[in-house]
PDB file of C-alpha atoms in Angstrom:
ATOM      1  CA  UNK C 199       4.175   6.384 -55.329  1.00 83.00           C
ATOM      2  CA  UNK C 200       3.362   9.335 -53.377  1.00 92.00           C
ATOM      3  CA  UNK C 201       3.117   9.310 -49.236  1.00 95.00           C
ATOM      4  CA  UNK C 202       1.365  12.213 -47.479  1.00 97.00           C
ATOM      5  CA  UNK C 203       1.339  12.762 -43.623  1.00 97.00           C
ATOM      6  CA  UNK C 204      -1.311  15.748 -42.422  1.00 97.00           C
ATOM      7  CA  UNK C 205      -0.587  17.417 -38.961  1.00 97.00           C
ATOM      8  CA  UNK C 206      -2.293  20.306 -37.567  1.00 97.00           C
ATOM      9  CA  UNK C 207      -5.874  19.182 -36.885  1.00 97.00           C
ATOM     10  CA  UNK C 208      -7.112  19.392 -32.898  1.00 97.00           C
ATOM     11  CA  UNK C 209      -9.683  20.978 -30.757  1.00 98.00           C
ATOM     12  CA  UNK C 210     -10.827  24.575 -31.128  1.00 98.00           C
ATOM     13  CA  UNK C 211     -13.502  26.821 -30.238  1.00 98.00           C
ATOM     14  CA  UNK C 212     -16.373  28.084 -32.748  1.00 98.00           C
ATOM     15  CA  UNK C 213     -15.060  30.811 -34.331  1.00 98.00           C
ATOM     16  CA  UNK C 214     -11.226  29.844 -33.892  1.00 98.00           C
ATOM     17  CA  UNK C 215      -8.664  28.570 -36.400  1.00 98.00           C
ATOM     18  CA  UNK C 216      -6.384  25.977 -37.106  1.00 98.00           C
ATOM     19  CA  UNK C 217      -3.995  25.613 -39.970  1.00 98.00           C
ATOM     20  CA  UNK C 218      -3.730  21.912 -41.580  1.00 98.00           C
ATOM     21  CA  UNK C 219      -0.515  21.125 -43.040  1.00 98.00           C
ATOM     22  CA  UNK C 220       0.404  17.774 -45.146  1.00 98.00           C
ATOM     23  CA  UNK C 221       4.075  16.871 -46.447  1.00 97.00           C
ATOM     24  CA  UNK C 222       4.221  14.686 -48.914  1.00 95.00           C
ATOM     25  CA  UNK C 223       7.364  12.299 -49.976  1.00 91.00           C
ATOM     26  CA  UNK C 224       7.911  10.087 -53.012  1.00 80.00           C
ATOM     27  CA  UNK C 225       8.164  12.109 -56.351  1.00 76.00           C
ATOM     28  CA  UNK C 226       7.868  15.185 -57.824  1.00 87.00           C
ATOM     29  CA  UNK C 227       5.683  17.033 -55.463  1.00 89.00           C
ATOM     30  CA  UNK C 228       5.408  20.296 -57.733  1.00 87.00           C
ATOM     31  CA  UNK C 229       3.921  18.054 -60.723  1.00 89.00           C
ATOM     32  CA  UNK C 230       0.958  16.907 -58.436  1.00 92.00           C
ATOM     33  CA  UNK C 231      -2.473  18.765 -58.190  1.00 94.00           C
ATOM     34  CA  UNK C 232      -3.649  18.393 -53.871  1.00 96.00           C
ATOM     35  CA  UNK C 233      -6.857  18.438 -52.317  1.00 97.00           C
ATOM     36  CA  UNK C 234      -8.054  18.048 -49.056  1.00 98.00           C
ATOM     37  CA  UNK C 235     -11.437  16.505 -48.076  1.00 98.00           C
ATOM     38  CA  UNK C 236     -12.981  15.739 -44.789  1.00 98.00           C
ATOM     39  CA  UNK C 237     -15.119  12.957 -43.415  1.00 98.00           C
ATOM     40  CA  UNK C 238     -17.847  13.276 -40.301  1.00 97.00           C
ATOM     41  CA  UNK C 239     -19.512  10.608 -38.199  1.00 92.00           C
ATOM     42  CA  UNK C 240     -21.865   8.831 -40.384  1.00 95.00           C
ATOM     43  CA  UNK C 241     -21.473  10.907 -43.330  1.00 96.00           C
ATOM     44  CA  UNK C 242     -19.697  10.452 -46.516  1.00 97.00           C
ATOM     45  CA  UNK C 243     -16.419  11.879 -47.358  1.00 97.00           C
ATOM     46  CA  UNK C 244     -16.677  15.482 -49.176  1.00 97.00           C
ATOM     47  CA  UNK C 245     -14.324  17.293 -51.047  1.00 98.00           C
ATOM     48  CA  UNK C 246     -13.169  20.677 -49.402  1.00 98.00           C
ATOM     49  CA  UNK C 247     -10.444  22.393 -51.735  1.00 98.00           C
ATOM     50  CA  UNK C 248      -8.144  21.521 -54.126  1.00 97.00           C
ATOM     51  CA  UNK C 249      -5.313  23.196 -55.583  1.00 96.00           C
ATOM     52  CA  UNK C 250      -3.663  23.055 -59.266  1.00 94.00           C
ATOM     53  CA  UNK C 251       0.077  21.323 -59.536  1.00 89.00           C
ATOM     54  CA  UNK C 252       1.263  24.847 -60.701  1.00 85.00           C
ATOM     55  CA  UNK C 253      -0.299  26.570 -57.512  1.00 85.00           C
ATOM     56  CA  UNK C 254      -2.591  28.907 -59.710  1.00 89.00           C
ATOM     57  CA  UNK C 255      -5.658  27.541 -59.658  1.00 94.00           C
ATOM     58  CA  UNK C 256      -7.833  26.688 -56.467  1.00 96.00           C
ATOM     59  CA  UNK C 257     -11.534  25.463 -56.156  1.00 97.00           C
ATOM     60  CA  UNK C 258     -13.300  25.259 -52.892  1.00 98.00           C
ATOM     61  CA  UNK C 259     -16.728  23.660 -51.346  1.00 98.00           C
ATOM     62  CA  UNK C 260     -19.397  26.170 -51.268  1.00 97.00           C
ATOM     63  CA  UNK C 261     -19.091  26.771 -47.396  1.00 97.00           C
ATOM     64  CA  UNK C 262     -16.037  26.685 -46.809  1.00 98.00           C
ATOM     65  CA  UNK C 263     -15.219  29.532 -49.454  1.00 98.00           C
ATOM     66  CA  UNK C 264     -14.192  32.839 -48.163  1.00 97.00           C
ATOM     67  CA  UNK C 265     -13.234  31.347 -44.780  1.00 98.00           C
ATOM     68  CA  UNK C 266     -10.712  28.100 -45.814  1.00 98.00           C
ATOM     69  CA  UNK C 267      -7.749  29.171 -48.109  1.00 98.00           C
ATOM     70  CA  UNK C 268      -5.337  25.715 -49.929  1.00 98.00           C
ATOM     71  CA  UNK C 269      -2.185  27.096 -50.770  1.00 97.00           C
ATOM     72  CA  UNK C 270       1.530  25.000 -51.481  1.00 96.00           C
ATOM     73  CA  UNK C 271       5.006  25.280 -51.219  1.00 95.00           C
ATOM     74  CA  UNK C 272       6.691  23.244 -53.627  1.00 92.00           C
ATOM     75  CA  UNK C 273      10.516  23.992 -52.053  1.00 93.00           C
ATOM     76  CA  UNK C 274       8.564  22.405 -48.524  1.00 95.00           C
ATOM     77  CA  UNK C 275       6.717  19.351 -50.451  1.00 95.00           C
ATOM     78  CA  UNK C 276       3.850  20.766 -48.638  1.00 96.00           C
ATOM     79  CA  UNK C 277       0.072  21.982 -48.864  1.00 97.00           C
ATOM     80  CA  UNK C 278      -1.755  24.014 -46.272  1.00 98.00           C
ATOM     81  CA  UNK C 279      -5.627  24.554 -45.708  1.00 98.00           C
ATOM     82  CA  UNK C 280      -5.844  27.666 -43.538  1.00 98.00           C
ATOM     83  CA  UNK C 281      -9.350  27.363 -41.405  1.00 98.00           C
ATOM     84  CA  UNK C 282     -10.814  30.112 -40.345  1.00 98.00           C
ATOM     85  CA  UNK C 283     -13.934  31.474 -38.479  1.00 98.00           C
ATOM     86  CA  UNK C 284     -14.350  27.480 -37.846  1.00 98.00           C
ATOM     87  CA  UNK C 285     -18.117  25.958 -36.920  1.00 98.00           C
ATOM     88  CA  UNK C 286     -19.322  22.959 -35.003  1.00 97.00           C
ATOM     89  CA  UNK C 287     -20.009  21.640 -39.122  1.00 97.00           C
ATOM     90  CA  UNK C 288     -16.628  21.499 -39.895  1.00 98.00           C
ATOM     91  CA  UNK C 289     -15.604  18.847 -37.345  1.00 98.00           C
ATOM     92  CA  UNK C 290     -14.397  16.389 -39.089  1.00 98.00           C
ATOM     93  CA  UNK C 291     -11.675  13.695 -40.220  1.00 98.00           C
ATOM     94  CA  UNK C 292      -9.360  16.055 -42.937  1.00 98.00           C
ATOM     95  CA  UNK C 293      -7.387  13.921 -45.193  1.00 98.00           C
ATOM     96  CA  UNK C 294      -4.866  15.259 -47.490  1.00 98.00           C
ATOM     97  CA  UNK C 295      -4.471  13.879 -51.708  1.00 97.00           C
ATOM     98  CA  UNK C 296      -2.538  13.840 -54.403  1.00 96.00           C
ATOM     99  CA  UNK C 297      -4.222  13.853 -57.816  1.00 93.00           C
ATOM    100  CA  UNK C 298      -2.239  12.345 -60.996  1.00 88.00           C
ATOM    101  CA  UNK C 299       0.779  14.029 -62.625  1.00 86.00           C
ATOM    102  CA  UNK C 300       0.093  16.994 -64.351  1.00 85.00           C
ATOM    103  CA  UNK C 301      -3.675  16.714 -64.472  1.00 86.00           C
ATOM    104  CA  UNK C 302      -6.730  19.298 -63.668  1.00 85.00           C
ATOM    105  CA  UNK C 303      -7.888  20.153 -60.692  1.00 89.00           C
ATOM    106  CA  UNK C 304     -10.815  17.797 -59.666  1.00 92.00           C
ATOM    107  CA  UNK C 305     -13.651  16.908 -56.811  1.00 96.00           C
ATOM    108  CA  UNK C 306     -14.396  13.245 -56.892  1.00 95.00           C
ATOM    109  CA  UNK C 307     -12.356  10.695 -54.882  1.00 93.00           C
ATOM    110  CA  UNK C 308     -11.282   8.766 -57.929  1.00 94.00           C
ATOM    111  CA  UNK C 309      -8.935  12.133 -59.419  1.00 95.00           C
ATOM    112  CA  UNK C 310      -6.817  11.279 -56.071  1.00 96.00           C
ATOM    113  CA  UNK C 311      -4.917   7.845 -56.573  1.00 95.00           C
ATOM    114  CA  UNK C 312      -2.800   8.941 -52.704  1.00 95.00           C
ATOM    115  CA  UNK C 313      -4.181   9.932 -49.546  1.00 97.00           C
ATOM    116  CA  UNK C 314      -2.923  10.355 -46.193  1.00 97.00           C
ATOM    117  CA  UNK C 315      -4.378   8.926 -43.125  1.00 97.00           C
ATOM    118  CA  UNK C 316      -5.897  11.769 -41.735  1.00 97.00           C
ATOM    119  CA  UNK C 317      -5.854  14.358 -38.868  1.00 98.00           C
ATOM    120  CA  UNK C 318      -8.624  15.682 -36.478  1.00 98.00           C
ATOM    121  CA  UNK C 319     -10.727  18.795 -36.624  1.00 98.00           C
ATOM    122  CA  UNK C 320     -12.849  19.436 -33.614  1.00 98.00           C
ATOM    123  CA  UNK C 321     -15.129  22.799 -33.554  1.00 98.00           C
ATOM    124  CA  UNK C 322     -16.892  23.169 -30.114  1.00 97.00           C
ATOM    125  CA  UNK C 323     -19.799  25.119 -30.041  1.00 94.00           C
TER     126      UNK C 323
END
């Protein structure tokens, strides 16, 4: 079993940033490929970047790229998503996951057996 708490989410302006982290607990952190994906009001939850259990690889959602960046620190137990030049789009719920031991780096809800419970992103316009 794997528990995850996020932290970092709040209210910003349009253009502002915020950094997400999520500490995880439970076993071996480092063998574990992480995502993060978001949920709005009335929308579906979407994948938003994910990052391989050796830290090399990372995939992102087409627009977020070039302004979100995943990264980990296996001696923390932790995973980041650094938001930048943040819009009114990205407000959303921002959970953390783990994927299963060892495997690639996915997209779909189902590669992420453990989730957090989610922190707050708020973009004012």
């Amino acid at each position: 079993q794997v528990q995850l708490v996020e932290s970092g989410g709040g209210l910003v302006q349009a253009g502002g940033s915020l950094r997400l982290s999520c500490a995880a607990s439970g076993r071996t952190f480092s063998n574990y490929g992480m995502g993060w994906f978001r949920q709005a009001p009335g929308k579906e939850r979407e994948f938003v970047a994910a990052i391989s259990w050796g830290g090399r690889g990372t995939d992102y959602e087409d627009s977020v790229k070039g302004r979100f960046t995943i990264s980990r620190d296996n001696a923390k137990n932790t995973v980041y998503l650094q938001m930048n030049s943040l819009k009114p789009e990205d407000t959303a719920v921002y959970y953390c996951a783990a994927g299963r031991p060892l495997a690639a780096l996915g997209r779909k809800d189902d590669e992420y057996p453990y989730w957090g419970q989610g922190t707050q992103v708020t973009v004012s316009s």
